[in-house]
mmCIF file of C-alpha atoms in Angstrom:
data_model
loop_
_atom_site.group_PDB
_atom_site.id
_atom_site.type_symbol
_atom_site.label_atom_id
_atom_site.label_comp_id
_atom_site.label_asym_id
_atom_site.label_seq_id
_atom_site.Cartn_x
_atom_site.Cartn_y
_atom_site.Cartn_z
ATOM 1 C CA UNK A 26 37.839 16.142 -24.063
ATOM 2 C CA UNK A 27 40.966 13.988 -23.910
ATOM 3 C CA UNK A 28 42.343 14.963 -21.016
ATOM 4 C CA UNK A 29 45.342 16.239 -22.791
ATOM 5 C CA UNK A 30 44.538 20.281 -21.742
ATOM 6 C CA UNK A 31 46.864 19.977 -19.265
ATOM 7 C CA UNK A 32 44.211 20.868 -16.478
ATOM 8 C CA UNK A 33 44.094 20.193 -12.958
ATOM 9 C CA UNK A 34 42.007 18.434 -10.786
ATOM 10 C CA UNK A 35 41.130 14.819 -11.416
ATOM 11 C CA UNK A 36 37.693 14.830 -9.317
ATOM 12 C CA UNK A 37 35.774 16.091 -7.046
ATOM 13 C CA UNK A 38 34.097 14.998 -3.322
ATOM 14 C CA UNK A 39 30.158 14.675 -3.533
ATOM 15 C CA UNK A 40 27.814 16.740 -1.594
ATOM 16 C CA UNK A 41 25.711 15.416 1.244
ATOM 17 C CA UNK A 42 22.010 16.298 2.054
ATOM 18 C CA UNK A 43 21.873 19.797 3.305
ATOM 19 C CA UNK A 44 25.283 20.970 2.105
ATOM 20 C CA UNK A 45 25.428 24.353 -0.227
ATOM 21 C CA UNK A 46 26.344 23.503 -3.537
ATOM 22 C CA UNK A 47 28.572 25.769 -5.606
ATOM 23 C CA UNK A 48 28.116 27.353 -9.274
ATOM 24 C CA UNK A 49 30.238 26.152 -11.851
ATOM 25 C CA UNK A 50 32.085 29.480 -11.809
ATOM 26 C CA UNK A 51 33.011 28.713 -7.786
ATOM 27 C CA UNK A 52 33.988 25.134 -8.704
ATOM 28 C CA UNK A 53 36.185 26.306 -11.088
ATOM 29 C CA UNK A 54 37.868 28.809 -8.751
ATOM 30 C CA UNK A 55 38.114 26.487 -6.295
ATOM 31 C CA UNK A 56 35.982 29.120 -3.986
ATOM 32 C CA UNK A 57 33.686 27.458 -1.357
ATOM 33 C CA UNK A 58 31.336 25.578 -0.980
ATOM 34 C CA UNK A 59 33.256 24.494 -3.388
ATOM 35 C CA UNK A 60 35.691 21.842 -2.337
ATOM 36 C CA UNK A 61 38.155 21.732 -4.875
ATOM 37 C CA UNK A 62 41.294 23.191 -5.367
ATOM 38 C CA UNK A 63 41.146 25.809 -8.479
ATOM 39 C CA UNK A 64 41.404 24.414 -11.727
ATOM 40 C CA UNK A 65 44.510 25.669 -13.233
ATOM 41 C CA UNK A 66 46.371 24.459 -16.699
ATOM 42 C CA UNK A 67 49.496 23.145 -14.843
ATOM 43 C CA UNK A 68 51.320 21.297 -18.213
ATOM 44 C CA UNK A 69 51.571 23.007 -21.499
ATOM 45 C CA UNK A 70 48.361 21.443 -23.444
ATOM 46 C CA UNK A 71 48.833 18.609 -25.489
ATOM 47 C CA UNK A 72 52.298 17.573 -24.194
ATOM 48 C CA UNK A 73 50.886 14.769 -21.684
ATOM 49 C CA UNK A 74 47.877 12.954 -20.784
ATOM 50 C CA UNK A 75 46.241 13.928 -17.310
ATOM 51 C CA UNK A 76 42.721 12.876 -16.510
ATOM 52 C CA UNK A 77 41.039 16.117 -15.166
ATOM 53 C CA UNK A 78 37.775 16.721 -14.094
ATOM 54 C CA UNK A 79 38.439 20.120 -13.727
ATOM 55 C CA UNK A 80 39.036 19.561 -17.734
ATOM 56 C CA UNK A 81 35.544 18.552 -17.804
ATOM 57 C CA UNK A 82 33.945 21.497 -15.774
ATOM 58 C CA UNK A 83 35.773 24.003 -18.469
ATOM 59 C CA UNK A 84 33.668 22.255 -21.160
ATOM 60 C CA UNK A 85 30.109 22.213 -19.285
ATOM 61 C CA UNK A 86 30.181 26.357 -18.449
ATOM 62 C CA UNK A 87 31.648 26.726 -22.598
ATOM 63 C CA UNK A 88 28.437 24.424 -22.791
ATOM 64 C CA UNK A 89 26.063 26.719 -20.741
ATOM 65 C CA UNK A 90 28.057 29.808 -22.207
ATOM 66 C CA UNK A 91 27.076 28.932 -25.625
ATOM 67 C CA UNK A 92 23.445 27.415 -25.052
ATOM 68 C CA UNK A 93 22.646 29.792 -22.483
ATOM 69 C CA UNK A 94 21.368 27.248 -20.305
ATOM 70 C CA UNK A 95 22.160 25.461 -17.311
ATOM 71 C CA UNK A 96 23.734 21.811 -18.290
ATOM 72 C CA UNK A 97 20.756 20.022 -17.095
ATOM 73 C CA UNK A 98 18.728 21.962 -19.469
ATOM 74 C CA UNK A 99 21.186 21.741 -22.556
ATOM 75 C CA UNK A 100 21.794 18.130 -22.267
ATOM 76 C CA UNK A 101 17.488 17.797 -22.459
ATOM 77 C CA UNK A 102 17.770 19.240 -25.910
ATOM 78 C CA UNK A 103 20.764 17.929 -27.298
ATOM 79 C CA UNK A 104 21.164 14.488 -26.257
ATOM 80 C CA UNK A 105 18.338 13.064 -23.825
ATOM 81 C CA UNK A 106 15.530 14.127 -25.774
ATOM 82 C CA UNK A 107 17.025 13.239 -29.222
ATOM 83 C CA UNK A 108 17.741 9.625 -27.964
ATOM 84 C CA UNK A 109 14.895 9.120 -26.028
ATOM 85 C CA UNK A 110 16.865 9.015 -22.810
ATOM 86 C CA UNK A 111 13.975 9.331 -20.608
ATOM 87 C CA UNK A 112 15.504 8.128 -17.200
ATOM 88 C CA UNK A 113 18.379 11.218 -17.716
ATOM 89 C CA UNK A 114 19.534 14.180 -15.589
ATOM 90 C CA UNK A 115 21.881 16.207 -14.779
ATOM 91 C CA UNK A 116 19.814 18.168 -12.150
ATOM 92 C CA UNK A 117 21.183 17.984 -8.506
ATOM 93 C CA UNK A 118 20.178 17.390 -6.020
ATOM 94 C CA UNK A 119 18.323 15.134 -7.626
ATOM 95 C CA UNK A 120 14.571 15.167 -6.182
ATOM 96 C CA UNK A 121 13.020 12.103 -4.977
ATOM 97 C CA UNK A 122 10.275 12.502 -7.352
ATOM 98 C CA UNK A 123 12.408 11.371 -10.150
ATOM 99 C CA UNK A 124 11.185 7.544 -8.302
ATOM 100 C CA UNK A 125 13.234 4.975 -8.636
ATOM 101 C CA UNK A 126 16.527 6.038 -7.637
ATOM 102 C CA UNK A 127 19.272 3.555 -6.342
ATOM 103 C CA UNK A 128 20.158 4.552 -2.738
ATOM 104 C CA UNK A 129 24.022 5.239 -1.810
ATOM 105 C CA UNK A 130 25.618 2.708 0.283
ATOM 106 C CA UNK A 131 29.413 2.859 1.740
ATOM 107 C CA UNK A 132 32.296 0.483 2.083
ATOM 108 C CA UNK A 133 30.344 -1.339 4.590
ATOM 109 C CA UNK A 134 27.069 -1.780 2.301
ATOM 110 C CA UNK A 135 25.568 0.536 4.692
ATOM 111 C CA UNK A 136 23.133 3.257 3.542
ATOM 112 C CA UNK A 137 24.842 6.273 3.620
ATOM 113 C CA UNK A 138 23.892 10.128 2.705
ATOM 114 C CA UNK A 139 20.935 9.936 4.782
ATOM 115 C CA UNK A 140 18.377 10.977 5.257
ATOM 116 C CA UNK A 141 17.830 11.698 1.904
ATOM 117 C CA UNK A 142 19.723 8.623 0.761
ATOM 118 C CA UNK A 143 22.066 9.724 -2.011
ATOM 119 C CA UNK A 144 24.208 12.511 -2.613
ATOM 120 C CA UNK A 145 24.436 15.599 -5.240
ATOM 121 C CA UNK A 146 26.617 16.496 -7.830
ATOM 122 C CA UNK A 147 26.884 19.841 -8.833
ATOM 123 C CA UNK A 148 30.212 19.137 -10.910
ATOM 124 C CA UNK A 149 27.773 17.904 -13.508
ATOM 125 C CA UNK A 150 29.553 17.251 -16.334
ATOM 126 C CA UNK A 151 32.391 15.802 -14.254
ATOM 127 C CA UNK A 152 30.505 13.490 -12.326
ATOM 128 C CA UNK A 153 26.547 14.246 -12.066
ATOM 129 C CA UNK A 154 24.618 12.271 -14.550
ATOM 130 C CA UNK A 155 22.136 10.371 -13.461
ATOM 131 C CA UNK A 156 20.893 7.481 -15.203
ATOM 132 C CA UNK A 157 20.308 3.700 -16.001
ATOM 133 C CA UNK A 158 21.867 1.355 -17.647
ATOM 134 C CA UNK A 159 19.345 1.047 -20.711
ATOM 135 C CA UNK A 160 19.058 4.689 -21.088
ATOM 136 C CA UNK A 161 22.922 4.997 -21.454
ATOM 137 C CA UNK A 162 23.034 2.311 -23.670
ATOM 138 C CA UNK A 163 20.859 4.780 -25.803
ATOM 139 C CA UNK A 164 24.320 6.582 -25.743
ATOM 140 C CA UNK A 165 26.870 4.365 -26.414
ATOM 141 C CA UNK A 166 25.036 2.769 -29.519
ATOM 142 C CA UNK A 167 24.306 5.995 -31.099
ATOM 143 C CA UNK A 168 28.330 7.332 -30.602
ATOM 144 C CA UNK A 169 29.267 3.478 -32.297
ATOM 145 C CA UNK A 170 26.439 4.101 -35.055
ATOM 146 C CA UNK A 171 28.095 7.590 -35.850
ATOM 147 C CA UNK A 172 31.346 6.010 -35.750
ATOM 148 C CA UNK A 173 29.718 3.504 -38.187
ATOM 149 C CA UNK A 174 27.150 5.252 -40.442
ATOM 150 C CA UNK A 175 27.806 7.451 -43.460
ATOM 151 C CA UNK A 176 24.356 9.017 -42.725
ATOM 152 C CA UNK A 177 21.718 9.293 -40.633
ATOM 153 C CA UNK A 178 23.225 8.515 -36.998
ATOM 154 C CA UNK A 179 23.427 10.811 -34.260
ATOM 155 C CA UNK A 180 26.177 12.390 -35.283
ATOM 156 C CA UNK A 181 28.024 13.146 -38.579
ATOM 157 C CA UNK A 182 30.252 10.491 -39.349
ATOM 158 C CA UNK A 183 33.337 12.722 -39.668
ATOM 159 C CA UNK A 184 32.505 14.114 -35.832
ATOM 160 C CA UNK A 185 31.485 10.096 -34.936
ATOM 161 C CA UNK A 186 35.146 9.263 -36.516
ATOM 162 C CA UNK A 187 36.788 11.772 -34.545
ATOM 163 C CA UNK A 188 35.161 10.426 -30.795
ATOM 164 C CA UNK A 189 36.712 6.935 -31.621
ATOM 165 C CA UNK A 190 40.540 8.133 -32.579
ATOM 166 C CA UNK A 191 43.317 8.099 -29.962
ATOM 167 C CA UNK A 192 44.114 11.951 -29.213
ATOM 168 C CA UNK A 193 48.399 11.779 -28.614
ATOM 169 C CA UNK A 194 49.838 11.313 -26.195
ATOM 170 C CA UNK A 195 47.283 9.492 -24.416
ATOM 171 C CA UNK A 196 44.876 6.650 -25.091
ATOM 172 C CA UNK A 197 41.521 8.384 -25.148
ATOM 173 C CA UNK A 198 39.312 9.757 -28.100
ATOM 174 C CA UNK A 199 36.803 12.895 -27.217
ATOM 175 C CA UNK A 200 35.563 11.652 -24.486
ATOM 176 C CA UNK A 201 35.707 7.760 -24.066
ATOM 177 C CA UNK A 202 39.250 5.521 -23.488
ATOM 178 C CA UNK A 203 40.239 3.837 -26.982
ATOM 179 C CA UNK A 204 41.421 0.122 -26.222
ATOM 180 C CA UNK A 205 42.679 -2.972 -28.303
ATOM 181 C CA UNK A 206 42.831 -2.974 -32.214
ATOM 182 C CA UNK A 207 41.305 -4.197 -35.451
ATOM 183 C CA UNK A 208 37.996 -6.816 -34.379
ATOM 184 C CA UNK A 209 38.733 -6.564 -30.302
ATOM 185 C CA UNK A 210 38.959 -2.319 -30.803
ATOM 186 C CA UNK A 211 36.833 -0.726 -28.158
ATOM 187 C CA UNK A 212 35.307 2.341 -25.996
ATOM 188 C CA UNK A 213 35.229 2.615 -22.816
ATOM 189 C CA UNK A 214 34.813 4.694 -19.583
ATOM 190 C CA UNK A 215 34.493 3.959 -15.766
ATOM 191 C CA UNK A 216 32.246 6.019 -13.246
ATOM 192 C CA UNK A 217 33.418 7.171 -9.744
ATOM 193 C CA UNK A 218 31.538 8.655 -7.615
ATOM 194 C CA UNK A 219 31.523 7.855 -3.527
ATOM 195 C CA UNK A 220 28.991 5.470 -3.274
ATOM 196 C CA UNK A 221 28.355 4.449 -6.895
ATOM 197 C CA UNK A 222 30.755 2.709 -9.277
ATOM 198 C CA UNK A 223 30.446 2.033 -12.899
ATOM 199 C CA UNK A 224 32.061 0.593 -16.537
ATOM 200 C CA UNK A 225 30.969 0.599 -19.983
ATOM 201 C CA UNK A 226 32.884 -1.307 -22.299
ATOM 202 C CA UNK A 227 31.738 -1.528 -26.489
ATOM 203 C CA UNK A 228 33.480 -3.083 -28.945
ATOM 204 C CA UNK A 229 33.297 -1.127 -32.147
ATOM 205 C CA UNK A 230 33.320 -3.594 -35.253
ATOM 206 C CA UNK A 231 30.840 -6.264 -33.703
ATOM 207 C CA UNK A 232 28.992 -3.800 -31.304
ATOM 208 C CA UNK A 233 29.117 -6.260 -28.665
ATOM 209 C CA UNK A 234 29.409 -4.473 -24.853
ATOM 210 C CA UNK A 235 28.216 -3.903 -21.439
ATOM 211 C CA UNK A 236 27.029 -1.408 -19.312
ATOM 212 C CA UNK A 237 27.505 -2.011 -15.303
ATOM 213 C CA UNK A 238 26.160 0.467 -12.468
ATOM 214 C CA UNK A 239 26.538 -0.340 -8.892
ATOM 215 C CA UNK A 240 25.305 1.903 -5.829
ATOM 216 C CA UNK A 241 28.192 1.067 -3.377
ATOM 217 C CA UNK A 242 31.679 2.795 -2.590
ATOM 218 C CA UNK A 243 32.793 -0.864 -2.907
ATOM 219 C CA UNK A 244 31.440 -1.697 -6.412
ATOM 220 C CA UNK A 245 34.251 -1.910 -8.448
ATOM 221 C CA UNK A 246 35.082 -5.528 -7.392
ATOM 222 C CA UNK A 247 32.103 -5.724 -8.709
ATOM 223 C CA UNK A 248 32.196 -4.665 -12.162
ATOM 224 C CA UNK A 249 35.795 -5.971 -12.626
ATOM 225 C CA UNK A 250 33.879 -9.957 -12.063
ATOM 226 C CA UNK A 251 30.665 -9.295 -13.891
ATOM 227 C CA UNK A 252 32.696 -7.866 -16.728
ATOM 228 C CA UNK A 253 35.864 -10.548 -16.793
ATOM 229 C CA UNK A 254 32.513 -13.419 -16.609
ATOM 230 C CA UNK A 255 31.060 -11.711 -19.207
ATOM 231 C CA UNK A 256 34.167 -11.738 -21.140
ATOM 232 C CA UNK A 257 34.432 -15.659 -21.320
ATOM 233 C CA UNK A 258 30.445 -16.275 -21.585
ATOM 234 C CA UNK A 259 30.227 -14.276 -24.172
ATOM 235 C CA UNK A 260 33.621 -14.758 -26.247
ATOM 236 C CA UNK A 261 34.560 -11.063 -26.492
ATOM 237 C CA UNK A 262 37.135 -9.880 -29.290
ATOM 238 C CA UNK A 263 40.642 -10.491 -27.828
#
């Protein structure tokens, strides 16, 4: 969860309407329709910090291993329902009668993955969740309330403790990136995909943050300025 496995592959191409989408088991071994190389340990685990997707895929099938469910299903149980994440999948493709979904564009601002308008995901846990701003906010709060709480939050405080501290030797917790210290100490984690780009960023002690999703392969420019504006509006820690 902190990238510190010493796995391989840091992400993965999306799908386009039409294409076969592999199992988890075939993304894994890099077998098509796959598109991925294998995912291999390539470093001896916890010597270095390498982002890895493939890192990521390891813990959704331990996920479906243990559950006995698909992802999509698990994640219903154990997170969306819980925190009334309503707008939340991890099903792909995702079908258009989920409503409302943002439509891919490209570099250009050009719709792209057409005709169906966006593309699919089957790396789930890598890279497939679909959602919206408020209902990850749902998210983020409750991980910075079980950082915070001595009872009651989403999770126990000893597990939220353990999200929020730096796993050596790299600068991420289980799961989000660690940043700054004492008031201007935050979470944080970006979104890739190829025609959506996104940023959270939370500051733990005040609880102040933002959540930013675009629907472009050029969005990050994007994020950078609404976040660095929001920074001096809003007086951020640090």
């Amino acid at each position: 969860m902190s990238h510190t496995a010493g796995t391989t592959v840091h992400g993965f191409a999306d799908f386009q309407p039409g294409e076969a989408l592999p199992t988890t088991v075939q993304i894994l071994e890099g077998i098509r329709p796959a598109k991925n190389k294998p995912v291999v340990v390539k470093y001896e685990p916890g010597t270095r910090y390498d982002y890895s997707g493939g890192g990521t895929t390891i813990q959704q099938l331990v996920i479906e291993d243990v559950t006995g469910s698909p992802l999509a299903a698990a994640a219903v149980t154990w997170v969306f329902d819980p925190l009334v994440m309503s707008r939340s999948t991890f099903v792909n493709p995702l079908p258009s009668e989920h409503g409302n979904i943002a439509r891919a564009h490209d570099g250009e601002g050009q719709p792209t993955a057409l005709p169906r308008g966006w593309e699919a995901m089957p790396e789930a846990a890598a890279s497939g969740l679909w959602t919206s701003p408020s209902d990850y906010s749902r998210l983020v709060i409750a991980l910075r309330d079980s950082w915070l709480a001595e009872s009651g939050a989403f999770l126990n405080h000893a597990l939220g403790q353990d999200v929020m501290t730096k796993v050596e030797p790299g600068n991420v917790g289980l799961g989000p990136f660690l940043g700054g210290s004492g008031r201007s100490r935050y979470f944080s984690h970006g979104g890739s995909n190829e025609s959506y780009k996104s940023y959270f960023r939370v500051f733990l002690e005040s609880g102040d943050g933002a959540i930013v999703f675009t629907n472009g392969a050029g969005g990050s420019g994007l994020v950078g300025e609404i976040i660095n504006a929001l920074d001096r509006i809003e007086g951020w820690p640090g």
